[in-house]
Backbone as CSV, one residue per row, in Angstrom:
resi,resn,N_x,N_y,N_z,CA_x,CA_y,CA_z,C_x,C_y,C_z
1,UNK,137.894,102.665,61.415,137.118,103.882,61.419,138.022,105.043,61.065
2,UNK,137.653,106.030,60.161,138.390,107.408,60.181,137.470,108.323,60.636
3,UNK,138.135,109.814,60.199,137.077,110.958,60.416,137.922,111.512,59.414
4,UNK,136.895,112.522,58.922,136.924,113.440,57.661,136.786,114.723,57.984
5,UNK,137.631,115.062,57.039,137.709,116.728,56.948,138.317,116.960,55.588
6,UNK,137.678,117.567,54.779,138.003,118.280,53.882,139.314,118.794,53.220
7,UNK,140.024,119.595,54.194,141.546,120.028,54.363,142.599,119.629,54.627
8,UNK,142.279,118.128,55.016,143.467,117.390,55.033,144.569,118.008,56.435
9,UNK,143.262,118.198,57.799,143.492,118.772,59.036,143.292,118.069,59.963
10,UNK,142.903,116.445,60.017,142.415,115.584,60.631,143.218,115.477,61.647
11,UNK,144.208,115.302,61.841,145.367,115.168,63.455,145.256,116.295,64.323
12,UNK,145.339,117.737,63.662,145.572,119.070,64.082,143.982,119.103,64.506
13,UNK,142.914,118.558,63.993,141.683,118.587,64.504,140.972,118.101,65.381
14,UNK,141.596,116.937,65.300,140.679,115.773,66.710,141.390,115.962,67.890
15,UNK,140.520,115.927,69.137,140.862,115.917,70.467,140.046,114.385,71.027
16,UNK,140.199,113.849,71.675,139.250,112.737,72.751,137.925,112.026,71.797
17,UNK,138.391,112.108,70.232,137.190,111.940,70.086,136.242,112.533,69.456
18,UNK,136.140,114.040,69.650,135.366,114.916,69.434,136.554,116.144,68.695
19,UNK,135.671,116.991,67.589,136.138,118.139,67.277,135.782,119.007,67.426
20,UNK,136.400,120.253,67.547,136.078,121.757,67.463,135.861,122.188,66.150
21,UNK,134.090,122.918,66.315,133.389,123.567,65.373,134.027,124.742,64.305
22,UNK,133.041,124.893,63.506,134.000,126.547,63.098,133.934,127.614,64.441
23,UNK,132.860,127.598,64.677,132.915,128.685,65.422,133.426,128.327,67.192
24,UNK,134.588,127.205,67.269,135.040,126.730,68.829,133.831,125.813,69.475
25,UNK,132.782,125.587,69.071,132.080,125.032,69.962,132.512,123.049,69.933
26,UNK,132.156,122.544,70.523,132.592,120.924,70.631,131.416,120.279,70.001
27,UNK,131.996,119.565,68.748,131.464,118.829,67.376,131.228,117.246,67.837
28,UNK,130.828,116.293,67.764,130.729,114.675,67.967,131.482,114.403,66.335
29,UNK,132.694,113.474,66.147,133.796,113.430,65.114,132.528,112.591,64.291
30,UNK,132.623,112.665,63.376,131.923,112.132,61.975,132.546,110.836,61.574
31,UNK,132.529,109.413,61.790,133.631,108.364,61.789,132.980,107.753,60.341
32,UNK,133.950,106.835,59.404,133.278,106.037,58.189,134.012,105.093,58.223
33,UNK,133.842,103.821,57.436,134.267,102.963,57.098,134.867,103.079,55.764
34,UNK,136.010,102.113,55.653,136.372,102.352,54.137,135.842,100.541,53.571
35,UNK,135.455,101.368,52.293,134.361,99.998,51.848,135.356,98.896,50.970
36,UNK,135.573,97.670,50.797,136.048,96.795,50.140,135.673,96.571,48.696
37,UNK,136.133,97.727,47.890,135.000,97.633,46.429,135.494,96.648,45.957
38,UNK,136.354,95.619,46.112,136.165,94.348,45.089,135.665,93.245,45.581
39,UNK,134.795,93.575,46.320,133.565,92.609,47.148,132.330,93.378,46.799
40,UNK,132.219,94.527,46.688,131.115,95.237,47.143,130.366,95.151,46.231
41,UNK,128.655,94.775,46.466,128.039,94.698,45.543,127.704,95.863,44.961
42,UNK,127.733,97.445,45.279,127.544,98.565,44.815,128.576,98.772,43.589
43,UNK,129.713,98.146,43.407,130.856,98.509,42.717,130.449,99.039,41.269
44,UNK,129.630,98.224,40.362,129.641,98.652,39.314,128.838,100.180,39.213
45,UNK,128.349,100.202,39.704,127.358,101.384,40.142,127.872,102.753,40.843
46,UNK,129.349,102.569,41.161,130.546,103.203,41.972,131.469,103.789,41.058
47,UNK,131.292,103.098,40.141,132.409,103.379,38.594,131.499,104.403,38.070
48,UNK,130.696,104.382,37.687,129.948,105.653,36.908,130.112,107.034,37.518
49,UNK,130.386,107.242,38.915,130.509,108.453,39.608,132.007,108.765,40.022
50,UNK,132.444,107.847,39.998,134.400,108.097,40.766,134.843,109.009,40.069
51,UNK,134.603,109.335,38.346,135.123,110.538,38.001,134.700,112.083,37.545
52,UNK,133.284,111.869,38.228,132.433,112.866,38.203,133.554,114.181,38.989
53,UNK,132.950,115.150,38.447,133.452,116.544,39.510,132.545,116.365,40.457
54,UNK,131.565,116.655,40.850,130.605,116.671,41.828,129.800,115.236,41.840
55,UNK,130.267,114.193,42.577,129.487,113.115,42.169,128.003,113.108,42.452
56,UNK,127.148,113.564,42.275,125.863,113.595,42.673,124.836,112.818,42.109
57,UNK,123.223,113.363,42.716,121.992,112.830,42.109,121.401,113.704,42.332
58,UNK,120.054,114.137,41.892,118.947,114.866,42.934,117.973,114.390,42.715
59,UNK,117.148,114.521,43.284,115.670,114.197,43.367,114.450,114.819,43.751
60,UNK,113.167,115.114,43.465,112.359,116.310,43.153,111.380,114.929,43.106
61,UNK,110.454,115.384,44.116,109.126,115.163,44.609,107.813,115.718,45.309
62,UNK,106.791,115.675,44.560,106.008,116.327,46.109,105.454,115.867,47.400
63,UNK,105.239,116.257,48.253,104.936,116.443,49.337,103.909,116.712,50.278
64,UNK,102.730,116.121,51.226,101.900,116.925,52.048,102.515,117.087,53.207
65,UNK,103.009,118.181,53.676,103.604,118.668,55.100,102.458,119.302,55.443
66,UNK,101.159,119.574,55.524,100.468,119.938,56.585,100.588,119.610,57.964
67,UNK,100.799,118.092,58.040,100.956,118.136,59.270,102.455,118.128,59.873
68,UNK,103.071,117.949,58.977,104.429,118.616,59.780,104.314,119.771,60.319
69,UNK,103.857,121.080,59.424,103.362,122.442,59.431,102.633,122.657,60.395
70,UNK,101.675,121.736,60.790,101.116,121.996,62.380,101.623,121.490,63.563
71,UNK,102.633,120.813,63.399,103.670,120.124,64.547,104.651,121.478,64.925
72,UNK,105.096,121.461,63.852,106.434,122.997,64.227,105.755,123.795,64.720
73,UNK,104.557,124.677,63.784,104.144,125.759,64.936,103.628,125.649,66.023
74,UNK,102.950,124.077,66.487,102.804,123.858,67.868,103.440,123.751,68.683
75,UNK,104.685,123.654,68.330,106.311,123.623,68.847,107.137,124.599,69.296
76,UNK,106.622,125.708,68.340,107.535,127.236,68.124,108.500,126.904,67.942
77,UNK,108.976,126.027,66.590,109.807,125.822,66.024,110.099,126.460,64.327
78,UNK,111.190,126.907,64.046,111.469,127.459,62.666,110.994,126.456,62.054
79,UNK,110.301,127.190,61.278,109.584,125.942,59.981,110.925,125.607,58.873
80,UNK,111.584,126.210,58.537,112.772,126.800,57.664,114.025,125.506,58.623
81,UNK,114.205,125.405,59.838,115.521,124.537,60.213,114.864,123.299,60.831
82,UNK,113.802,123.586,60.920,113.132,122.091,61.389,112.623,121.091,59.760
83,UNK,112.545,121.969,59.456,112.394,121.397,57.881,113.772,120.307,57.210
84,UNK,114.640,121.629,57.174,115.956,120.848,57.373,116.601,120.069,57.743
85,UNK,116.300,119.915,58.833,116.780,119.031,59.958,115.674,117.659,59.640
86,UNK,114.583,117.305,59.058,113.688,116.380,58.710,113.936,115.499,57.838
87,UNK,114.445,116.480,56.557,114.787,115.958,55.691,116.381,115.354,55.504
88,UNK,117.332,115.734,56.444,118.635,115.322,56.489,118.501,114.239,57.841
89,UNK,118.059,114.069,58.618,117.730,112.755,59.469,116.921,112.023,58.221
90,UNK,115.762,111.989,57.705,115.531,111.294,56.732,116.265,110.346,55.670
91,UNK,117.176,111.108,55.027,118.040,110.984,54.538,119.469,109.999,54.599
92,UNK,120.032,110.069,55.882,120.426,109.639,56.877,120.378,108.462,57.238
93,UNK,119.120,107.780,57.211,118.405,107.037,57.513,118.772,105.900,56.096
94,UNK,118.666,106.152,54.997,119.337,105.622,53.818,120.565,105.384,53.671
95,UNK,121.441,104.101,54.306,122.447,103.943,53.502,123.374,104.560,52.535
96,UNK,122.712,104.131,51.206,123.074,104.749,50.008,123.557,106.010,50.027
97,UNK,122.814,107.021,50.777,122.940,108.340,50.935,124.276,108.911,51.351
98,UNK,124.765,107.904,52.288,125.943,107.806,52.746,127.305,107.749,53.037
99,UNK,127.348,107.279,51.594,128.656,106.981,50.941,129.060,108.396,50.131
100,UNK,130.859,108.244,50.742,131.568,109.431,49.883,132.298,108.791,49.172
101,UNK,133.177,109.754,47.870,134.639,109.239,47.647,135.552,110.076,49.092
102,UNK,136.446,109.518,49.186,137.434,110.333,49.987,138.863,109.349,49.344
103,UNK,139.743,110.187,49.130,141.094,110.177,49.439,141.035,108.807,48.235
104,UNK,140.269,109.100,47.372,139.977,108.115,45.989,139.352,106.918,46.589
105,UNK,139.009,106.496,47.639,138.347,105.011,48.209,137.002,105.754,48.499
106,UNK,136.078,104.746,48.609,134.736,104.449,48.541,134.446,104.113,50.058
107,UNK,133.943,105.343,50.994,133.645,105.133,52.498,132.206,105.608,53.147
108,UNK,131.655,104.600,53.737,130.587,105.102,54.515,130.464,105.515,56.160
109,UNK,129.906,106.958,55.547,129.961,107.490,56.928,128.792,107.035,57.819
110,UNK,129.370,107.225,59.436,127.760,106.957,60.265,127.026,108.113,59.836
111,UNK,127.093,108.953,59.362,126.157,110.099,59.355,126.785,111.345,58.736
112,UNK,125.830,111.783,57.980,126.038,113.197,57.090,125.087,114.406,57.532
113,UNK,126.336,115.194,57.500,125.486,116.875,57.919,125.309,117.027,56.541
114,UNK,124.479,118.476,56.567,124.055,119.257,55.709,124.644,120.845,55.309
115,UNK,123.916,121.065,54.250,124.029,122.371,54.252,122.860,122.649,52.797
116,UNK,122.911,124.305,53.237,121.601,124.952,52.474,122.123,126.420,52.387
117,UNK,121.287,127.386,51.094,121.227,128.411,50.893,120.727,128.990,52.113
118,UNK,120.884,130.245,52.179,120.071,131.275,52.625,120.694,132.450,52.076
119,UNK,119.318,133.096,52.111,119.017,134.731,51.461,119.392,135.824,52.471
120,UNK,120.488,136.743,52.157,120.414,137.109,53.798,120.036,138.776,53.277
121,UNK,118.791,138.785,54.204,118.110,139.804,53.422,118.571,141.488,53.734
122,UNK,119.534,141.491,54.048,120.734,142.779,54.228,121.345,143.125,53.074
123,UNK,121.803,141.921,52.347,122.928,142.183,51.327,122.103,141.848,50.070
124,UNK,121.188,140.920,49.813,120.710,140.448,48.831,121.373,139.120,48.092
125,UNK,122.514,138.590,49.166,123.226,137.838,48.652,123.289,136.333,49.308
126,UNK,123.681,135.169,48.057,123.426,133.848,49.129,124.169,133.640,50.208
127,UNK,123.821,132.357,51.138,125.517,132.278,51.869,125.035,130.867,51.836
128,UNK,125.888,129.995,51.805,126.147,128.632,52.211,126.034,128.568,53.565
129,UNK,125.371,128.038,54.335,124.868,127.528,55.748,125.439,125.850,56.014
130,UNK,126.423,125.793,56.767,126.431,124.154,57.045,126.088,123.694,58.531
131,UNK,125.182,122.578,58.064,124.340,122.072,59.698,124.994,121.005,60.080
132,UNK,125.668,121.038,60.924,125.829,119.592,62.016,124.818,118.497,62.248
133,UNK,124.448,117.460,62.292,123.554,116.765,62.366,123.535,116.578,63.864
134,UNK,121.882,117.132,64.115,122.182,116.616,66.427,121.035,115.662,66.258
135,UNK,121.082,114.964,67.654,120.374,114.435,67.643,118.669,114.588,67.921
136,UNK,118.624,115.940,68.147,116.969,116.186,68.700,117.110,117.593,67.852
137,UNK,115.749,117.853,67.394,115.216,119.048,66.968,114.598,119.534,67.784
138,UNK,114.520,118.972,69.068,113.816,120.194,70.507,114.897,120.640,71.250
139,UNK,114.559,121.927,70.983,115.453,122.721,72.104,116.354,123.648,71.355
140,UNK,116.483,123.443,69.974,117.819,123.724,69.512,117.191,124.866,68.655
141,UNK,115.980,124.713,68.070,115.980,125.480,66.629,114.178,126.257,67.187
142,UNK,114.155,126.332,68.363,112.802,127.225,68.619,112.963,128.334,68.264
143,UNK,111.763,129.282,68.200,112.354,130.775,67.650,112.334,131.323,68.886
């Protein structure tokens, strides 16, 4: 198992297990496996992205959330982070979704946070928002 971080801060970061947030609060560590690509049946399919800049995909579908839409506001929940939070447990939930490059090897994490725009309507300007993945959307994101 490892844990990831970006900055190449992983020792200076972990305590018991758990890390400290940006903002000091106590994180659950993000652990992955490193995958055996000359077994792995994904491999050829692994080569097409290893030298991507941004290895990505996207995908664009529609949707009936009505009744999601009547769950949240019966909830008094942000439609806007409960949304979020739906679609990245969703997500999540996929394997595939899962897998990074790191440190040039091919690893799957137990689980991926997120992140999203927002408009912050002071400045007129975006900001990058990154979400921790928790485990419950009650309690956390009511308005």
């Amino acid at each position: 198992m490892g844990f990831h971080r970006t900055d190449g801060k992983e020792k200076d970061f972990m305590e018991n297990g758990r890390r400290s947030g940006q903002y000091g609060e106590r994180v659950d560590m993000n652990t992955y496996q490193v995958i055996d690509e000359k077994n792995w049946e994904r491999a050829m399919h692994c080569m097409v992205f290893r030298e991507s800049v941004e290895p990505a995909f996207c995908v664009t579908f529609e949707v009936d959330i009505t009744n999601f839409r009547q769950k949240v506001k019966a909830q008094n929940l942000s439609f806007t982070l409960a949304f979020v939070y739906a679609v990245c447990k969703g997500a999540n939930e996929i394997e595939a979704f899962r897998y990074r490059f790191l440190d040039g090897r091919v690893v799957l994490f137990d689980h991926i946070d997120t992140a999203f725009t927002y408009l912050n309507q002071d400045t007129g300007l975006f900001k990058m928002v990154n979400v921790p993945l928790q485990g419950s959307i009650l309690g956390k994101y009511r308005r």
